[in-house]
Every structure is written in structure tokens, then in C-alpha cells.
Short mmCIF file of C-alpha atoms and ligand atoms in Angstrom, two decimals:
data_model
loop_
_atom_site.label_atom_id
_atom_site.label_comp_id
_atom_site.label_asym_id
_atom_site.label_seq_id
_atom_site.Cartn_x
_atom_site.Cartn_y
_atom_site.Cartn_z
CA MET A 1 -16.12 -9.01 20.51
CA GLU A 2 -14.52 -12.08 19.00
CA LEU A 3 -12.20 -11.46 16.02
CA GLY A 4 -11.70 -13.62 12.93
CA PRO A 5 -8.32 -14.15 11.24
CA ARG A 6 -6.12 -11.11 10.81
CA LEU A 7 -6.27 -9.78 7.23
CA THR A 8 -3.87 -6.80 7.23
CA GLU A 9 -2.07 -4.56 9.64
CA GLY A 10 -1.33 -0.87 9.06
CA LYS A 11 0.41 1.79 11.15
CA THR A 12 -2.76 2.80 12.96
CA LYS A 13 -5.12 -0.15 12.61
CA ILE A 14 -5.48 -3.91 12.17
CA ILE A 15 -8.19 -5.42 9.96
CA TYR A 16 -9.67 -8.77 10.96
CA ALA A 17 -12.23 -10.95 9.25
CA HIS A 18 -15.59 -11.06 11.02
CA PRO A 19 -15.85 -14.41 12.93
CA ASP A 20 -19.16 -15.41 11.33
CA ASP A 21 -20.12 -13.03 8.53
CA PRO A 22 -17.83 -13.10 5.44
CA SER A 23 -19.36 -9.83 4.14
CA LEU A 24 -18.01 -7.93 7.17
CA ALA A 25 -14.60 -6.99 8.56
CA LEU A 26 -13.45 -5.60 11.92
CA MET A 27 -11.08 -2.62 12.22
CA VAL A 28 -9.14 -2.35 15.46
CA HIS A 29 -7.69 1.15 16.03
CA LYS A 30 -4.17 1.23 17.48
CA ASP A 31 -2.34 3.86 19.55
CA GLY A 32 0.36 4.44 16.93
CA ILE A 33 1.05 7.74 15.22
CA THR A 34 3.54 8.13 12.38
CA ALA A 35 4.79 10.87 10.10
CA GLY A 36 7.22 11.33 7.24
CA ASP A 37 6.51 7.95 5.56
CA GLY A 38 7.00 6.22 8.91
CA ALA A 39 10.35 7.96 9.64
CA ARG A 40 8.80 9.30 12.85
CA ARG A 41 6.81 6.88 15.00
CA SER A 42 5.27 7.16 18.45
CA GLU A 43 2.72 5.45 20.68
CA ILE A 44 0.13 7.63 22.34
CA PRO A 45 -1.86 5.49 24.81
CA GLY A 46 -5.54 6.31 24.34
CA LYS A 47 -5.23 7.44 20.71
CA GLY A 48 -6.88 4.24 19.36
CA VAL A 49 -9.98 4.84 21.47
CA LEU A 50 -10.21 8.41 20.17
CA ALA A 51 -9.62 7.32 16.57
CA GLY A 52 -12.43 4.75 16.83
CA ARG A 53 -14.78 7.30 18.38
CA THR A 54 -13.99 10.05 15.85
CA THR A 55 -14.27 7.74 12.83
CA ALA A 56 -17.60 6.35 14.07
CA ASN A 57 -18.96 9.88 14.58
CA VAL A 58 -17.82 10.95 11.12
CA PHE A 59 -19.23 7.91 9.32
CA ARG A 60 -22.57 8.20 11.15
CA LEU A 61 -22.78 11.80 9.91
CA LEU A 62 -21.93 10.72 6.36
CA ALA A 63 -24.59 7.98 6.48
CA ARG A 64 -27.14 10.60 7.61
CA ALA A 65 -26.11 12.71 4.62
CA GLY A 66 -27.10 9.77 2.39
CA LEU A 67 -23.57 8.69 1.44
CA ALA A 68 -22.73 5.04 0.78
CA THR A 69 -19.96 3.97 3.17
CA HIS A 70 -18.45 0.78 4.56
CA PHE A 71 -19.43 1.67 8.14
CA ILE A 72 -21.79 -0.63 10.05
CA ASP A 73 -21.26 -0.09 13.79
CA ALA A 74 -18.75 0.66 16.53
CA PRO A 75 -19.58 -1.85 19.31
CA GLU A 76 -16.42 -1.04 21.33
CA PRO A 77 -14.28 2.12 21.52
CA THR A 78 -11.40 0.73 19.46
CA LEU A 79 -13.53 -1.53 17.23
CA THR A 80 -15.34 -0.59 14.00
CA VAL A 81 -17.47 -3.10 12.11
CA VAL A 82 -17.38 -2.43 8.38
CA ARG A 83 -18.53 -3.95 5.12
CA ARG A 84 -15.71 -5.95 3.62
CA CYS A 85 -14.44 -4.37 0.42
CA THR A 86 -11.38 -4.21 -1.77
CA MET A 87 -9.60 -0.93 -1.24
CA LEU A 88 -8.69 1.21 -4.25
CA PRO A 89 -4.97 2.04 -3.91
CA LEU A 90 -5.78 5.76 -3.98
CA GLU A 91 -5.79 8.60 -1.52
CA VAL A 92 -8.39 11.17 -2.51
CA VAL A 93 -7.54 14.60 -1.13
CA ILE A 94 -10.08 17.43 -1.15
CA ARG A 95 -8.77 20.95 -0.49
CA ARG A 96 -10.66 24.11 0.40
CA LEU A 97 -7.47 26.05 1.22
CA ALA A 98 -3.99 25.59 -0.18
CA ALA A 99 -1.70 23.93 2.37
CA GLY A 100 0.77 21.09 2.84
CA SER A 101 1.93 19.13 -0.19
CA TYR A 102 -0.05 21.39 -2.55
CA LEU A 103 2.26 24.29 -1.61
CA ARG A 104 5.36 22.15 -2.08
CA ARG A 105 4.16 21.16 -5.56
CA ASN A 106 2.96 24.70 -6.41
CA PRO A 107 5.55 26.99 -4.80
CA ASP A 108 4.08 30.12 -6.35
CA CYS A 109 0.79 29.57 -4.48
CA ALA A 110 0.34 31.26 -1.10
CA GLU A 111 -0.92 29.25 1.90
CA GLY A 112 -4.63 29.67 2.44
CA VAL A 113 -5.60 30.42 -1.17
CA ARG A 114 -9.22 29.29 -1.46
CA PHE A 115 -10.43 26.69 -3.97
CA GLU A 116 -14.01 27.12 -5.17
CA PRO A 117 -15.21 24.42 -5.66
CA PRO A 118 -12.79 22.44 -3.51
CA LEU A 119 -9.90 20.94 -5.45
CA VAL A 120 -9.83 17.14 -5.70
CA GLU A 121 -6.47 15.41 -6.10
CA PHE A 122 -5.58 11.72 -6.35
CA PHE A 123 -2.44 10.06 -4.96
CA LEU A 124 -1.40 6.51 -5.78
CA LYS A 125 -0.74 4.48 -2.64
CA ASP A 126 2.78 3.33 -3.36
CA ASP A 127 5.22 3.56 -0.44
CA ALA A 128 8.32 3.03 -2.62
CA ALA A 129 7.30 5.95 -4.86
CA HIS A 130 6.13 8.11 -1.88
CA ASP A 131 2.48 8.17 -2.95
CA PRO A 132 2.76 10.25 -6.16
CA LEU A 133 0.01 12.42 -7.59
CA ILE A 134 -1.92 10.48 -10.24
CA SER A 135 -4.26 11.85 -12.91
CA PRO A 136 -7.75 10.54 -13.70
CA VAL A 137 -6.42 9.39 -17.11
CA GLU A 138 -3.64 7.38 -15.44
CA ILE A 139 -6.11 5.90 -12.93
CA ALA A 140 -8.24 4.60 -15.82
CA ALA A 141 -5.15 3.50 -17.80
CA ARG A 142 -4.04 1.35 -14.85
CA ASN A 143 -7.56 -0.09 -14.55
CA LEU A 144 -7.86 1.10 -10.97
CA ALA A 145 -11.23 2.66 -11.77
CA THR A 146 -13.11 3.62 -14.94
CA ALA A 147 -13.30 7.23 -16.08
CA ALA A 148 -16.96 7.27 -15.00
CA GLU A 149 -16.00 5.91 -11.57
CA VAL A 150 -13.32 8.60 -11.17
CA GLU A 151 -16.08 11.17 -11.84
CA GLN A 152 -18.32 9.47 -9.29
CA ILE A 153 -15.46 9.41 -6.74
CA THR A 154 -14.81 13.12 -7.36
CA SER A 155 -18.44 14.12 -6.82
CA THR A 156 -18.79 11.88 -3.76
CA ALA A 157 -15.56 13.31 -2.33
CA ARG A 158 -16.99 16.84 -2.72
CA VAL A 159 -20.17 15.83 -0.87
CA VAL A 160 -18.12 14.24 1.92
CA PHE A 161 -16.06 17.41 2.18
CA ALA A 162 -19.09 19.73 2.15
CA THR A 163 -20.79 17.63 4.87
CA LEU A 164 -17.75 17.73 7.17
CA GLU A 165 -17.00 21.37 6.32
CA ARG A 166 -20.52 22.33 7.48
CA ALA A 167 -20.18 20.22 10.65
CA TRP A 168 -16.84 21.83 11.53
CA ALA A 169 -18.10 25.31 10.65
CA SER A 170 -20.83 24.86 13.28
CA HIS A 171 -17.97 24.75 15.82
CA GLY A 172 -16.23 27.77 14.27
CA ILE A 173 -13.55 25.50 12.81
CA THR A 174 -12.30 25.63 9.20
CA LEU A 175 -11.87 22.31 7.41
CA VAL A 176 -8.79 23.09 5.32
CA ASP A 177 -8.38 19.73 3.57
CA LEU A 178 -9.29 16.05 3.95
CA LYS A 179 -8.04 12.65 2.76
CA ILE A 180 -10.50 9.84 2.13
CA GLU A 181 -10.31 6.42 0.52
CA PHE A 182 -12.75 4.27 -1.41
CA GLY A 183 -13.44 0.55 -1.40
CA ARG A 184 -15.24 -1.71 -3.84
CA LEU A 185 -17.96 -4.03 -2.55
CA PRO A 186 -18.35 -7.50 -4.12
CA SER A 187 -21.27 -6.00 -6.11
CA GLY A 188 -18.80 -3.55 -7.74
CA GLU A 189 -20.28 -0.55 -5.89
CA LEU A 190 -17.76 2.02 -4.63
CA VAL A 191 -18.15 3.17 -1.02
CA VAL A 192 -16.32 5.60 1.23
CA ALA A 193 -14.10 3.33 3.32
CA ASP A 194 -11.05 3.23 5.62
CA VAL A 195 -11.02 5.66 8.57
CA ILE A 196 -11.75 9.37 8.68
CA ASP A 197 -10.29 10.69 11.91
CA ASN A 198 -8.02 13.39 13.28
CA ASP A 199 -5.14 12.03 11.18
CA SER A 200 -7.17 12.60 7.97
CA TRP A 201 -7.72 16.36 7.86
CA ARG A 202 -6.38 19.78 8.65
CA ILE A 203 -8.73 21.69 10.94
CA TRP A 204 -7.98 25.29 11.90
CA PRO A 205 -10.15 26.91 14.62
CA GLY A 206 -11.20 30.38 13.47
CA GLY A 207 -9.33 29.70 10.25
CA GLU A 208 -6.05 30.20 12.13
CA ARG A 209 -3.28 27.79 11.23
CA ALA A 210 -1.51 28.45 14.56
CA ARG A 211 -4.52 26.93 16.43
CA MET A 212 -4.57 23.66 14.40
CA LEU A 213 -6.07 20.65 16.23
CA ASP A 214 -5.04 17.81 13.90
CA LYS A 215 -2.09 15.49 13.29
CA GLN A 216 -0.07 18.27 11.66
CA VAL A 217 0.98 19.28 15.20
CA TYR A 218 2.86 15.99 15.45
CA ARG A 219 4.28 16.23 11.89
CA ASP A 220 5.57 19.78 12.51
CA ALA A 221 7.11 19.21 15.98
CA THR A 222 10.84 19.76 16.11
CA LEU A 223 11.10 17.67 19.30
CA VAL A 224 8.93 14.66 20.09
CA ASP A 225 8.91 14.30 23.89
CA GLU A 226 6.35 13.40 26.56
CA ALA A 227 5.03 16.96 26.64
CA LEU A 228 4.45 17.02 22.87
CA LEU A 229 2.66 13.64 22.91
CA ALA A 230 0.46 14.84 25.80
CA ASP A 231 -0.38 17.98 23.83
CA VAL A 232 -1.23 15.89 20.74
CA LEU A 233 -3.45 13.60 22.84
CA ALA A 234 -5.29 16.57 24.36
CA ARG A 235 -6.08 17.91 20.87
CA TYR A 236 -7.32 14.46 19.72
CA GLU A 237 -9.55 14.29 22.83
CA LEU A 238 -11.04 17.70 22.06
CA VAL A 239 -11.65 16.70 18.44
CA ALA A 240 -13.31 13.41 19.43
CA ARG A 241 -15.56 15.33 21.86
CA LEU A 242 -16.52 17.89 19.18
CA THR A 243 -17.34 15.13 16.69
CA ASP A 244 -19.71 13.50 19.20
CA GLU A 245 -22.14 16.20 18.12
CA PHE A 246 -21.74 15.20 14.44
CA ALA A 247 -23.42 11.90 15.17
CA SER A 248 -26.54 13.29 16.82
CA ALA A 249 -29.56 13.85 14.57
CA ASP A 250 -30.02 17.62 14.87
CA SER A 251 -26.42 18.86 15.00
CA VAL A 252 -25.86 19.77 11.36
O1 C5P B 301 0.21 16.38 2.71
P1 C5P B 301 -1.01 16.86 2.00
O2 C5P B 301 -1.11 18.36 1.96
O3 C5P B 301 -1.14 16.27 0.62
O4 C5P B 301 -2.23 16.32 2.85
C1 C5P B 301 -3.56 16.68 2.50
C2 C5P B 301 -4.51 16.11 3.56
O5 C5P B 301 -4.48 14.70 3.51
C3 C5P B 301 -4.11 16.48 4.98
O6 C5P B 301 -5.32 16.71 5.71
C4 C5P B 301 -3.43 15.25 5.51
O7 C5P B 301 -3.63 15.10 6.90
C5 C5P B 301 -4.13 14.14 4.75
N1 C5P B 301 -3.26 13.00 4.47
C6 C5P B 301 -3.53 11.77 5.06
N2 C5P B 301 -2.73 10.68 4.80
C7 C5P B 301 -1.71 10.80 3.95
C8 C5P B 301 -1.42 12.01 3.34
C9 C5P B 301 -2.22 13.12 3.60
O8 C5P B 301 -4.50 11.66 5.81
N3 C5P B 301 -0.96 9.71 3.72
#
């Protein structure tokens, strides 16, 4: 498919304008994988195809669940057509089990402690400040979103999480936590945007951390060599295959 002018480039994707429709944008998924604020960087040939496939499967499931998203179509394996929106500079993290940065910030909490309902946290996208935690009050004070919008984001994030948690549970896999982002359409409406792929969540088969299938394998590795990258790719392939079922009408 023909691409319009390049709008932005991230570590794992490039966003282009749509060649003829100004209300749309094109996301091209790259083979890059990074960790530690970009301190660790690798290329895994084939990862972009799997990212495009996983994100399309996830967004089709969310659309079926009645959620408003930016997703339109995935006409090629590495290409996602989306509604053009202005991204909120926020990472919205939903946690069912305590893990990762939550444990670092709450050292008295044991890994795996269950949140009921899932905990929703906000992080400001600010590389220089290492994406700090930000409160709903601060989000409103900075005019990133109104207090009512923060409430709407929180409830939507919980529905996104519940939808994916159910889908993963049907495969015997625990969704531990998930990061999503929101965009604002020209109408002002907030929609679930960006990608949701195997970089975006922790997934533990049988609830066992040691069997994790997600990007944490790459983050945790003490040595990044060909064997590690092949292992990471194999897990991403399995995850993409499992999410193929998310997109079909009767799966969840
Ligand atoms: O590191 P932390 O525990 O806060 O991560 C929570 C969830 O958000 C994890 O599933 C992680 O993969 C995801 N995440 C992400 N992008 C980031 C930070 C976290 O997708 N920049």
C-alpha cells in the first residue's frame, strides 16, 4: 500500500499519513526491540510481522467488545490502518497481579498479590524523567485530560483489561498486567490507540512467572545473543498464533 509523508518514528513503529484520507494514518511495525529506556536494543527479523498480526487481533477483539478504538484494518502483515488522533502523553497500566515497577515502588508488596478490581496507574510519557507515575489530579492540572476524562479512561482501561484477561484465560494464560494508550480524535472523543502487542503485557501460562511469553524475557536476559533472540521470536510467534483466535467471532 502506498504511504503518505512520515509523521513520527518510534522504536518499534513508524507512523505515516494516509496518501488520500487525512482522517487516517498508517502504522508500520518494525523489527526492533528495546529495553531499559533504549539502553538495550536489538533487531529480531520477523518481529514486525508478528507485532502487526497481534495488534490487529487484539483490536478486532476490542471492537467486538464494543470499545472505541483507532483501529480500522490491517491490509498487510506489518501495516495497520488507524484513525488519525492526537496521542495523550500517558501510559495507562492496568494490573491484576503485582509485578515489575509496582514492586520496585512498593517494596513491601510481594510479587503476585492480586488487585480486585485491577489497579489502574498512569505514567507521564517523558523520556528525560523516565516516565514518572502521575496522579489523576496532576493529569487534570496539566490539562492533559479533564477529571471526567480520567474517569472515563480508567473505566475503559478496566474493560480492555477484562476483555483480554478473559481471552487469555481461555488459553490457560494469566494476564498479569497491560499497558495501553489513548488518542483524541478531532471530535474530542478519546479512543484506545497505539499498539497492543506482546511488548504491552505480562502473560504467564498457568499463572507461572517462569513460563512467561512476553517481552519481559528480553528485558530480564543477562546475555543477549542469537539464541536468546531466537527464543524471544519463538515466544512472539506462539503469542501471535494464540491471538489469531481472539479475532474470530466465537472465541471469547
Ligand atoms: O514496568 P511496569 O511494571 O510498570 O510495566 C507494566 C506493564 O506495562 C508491563 O506489561 C509492561 O510490559 C508494560 N509497559 C509497556 N511499555 C512501557 C512500560 C511498561 O508496555 N514503556
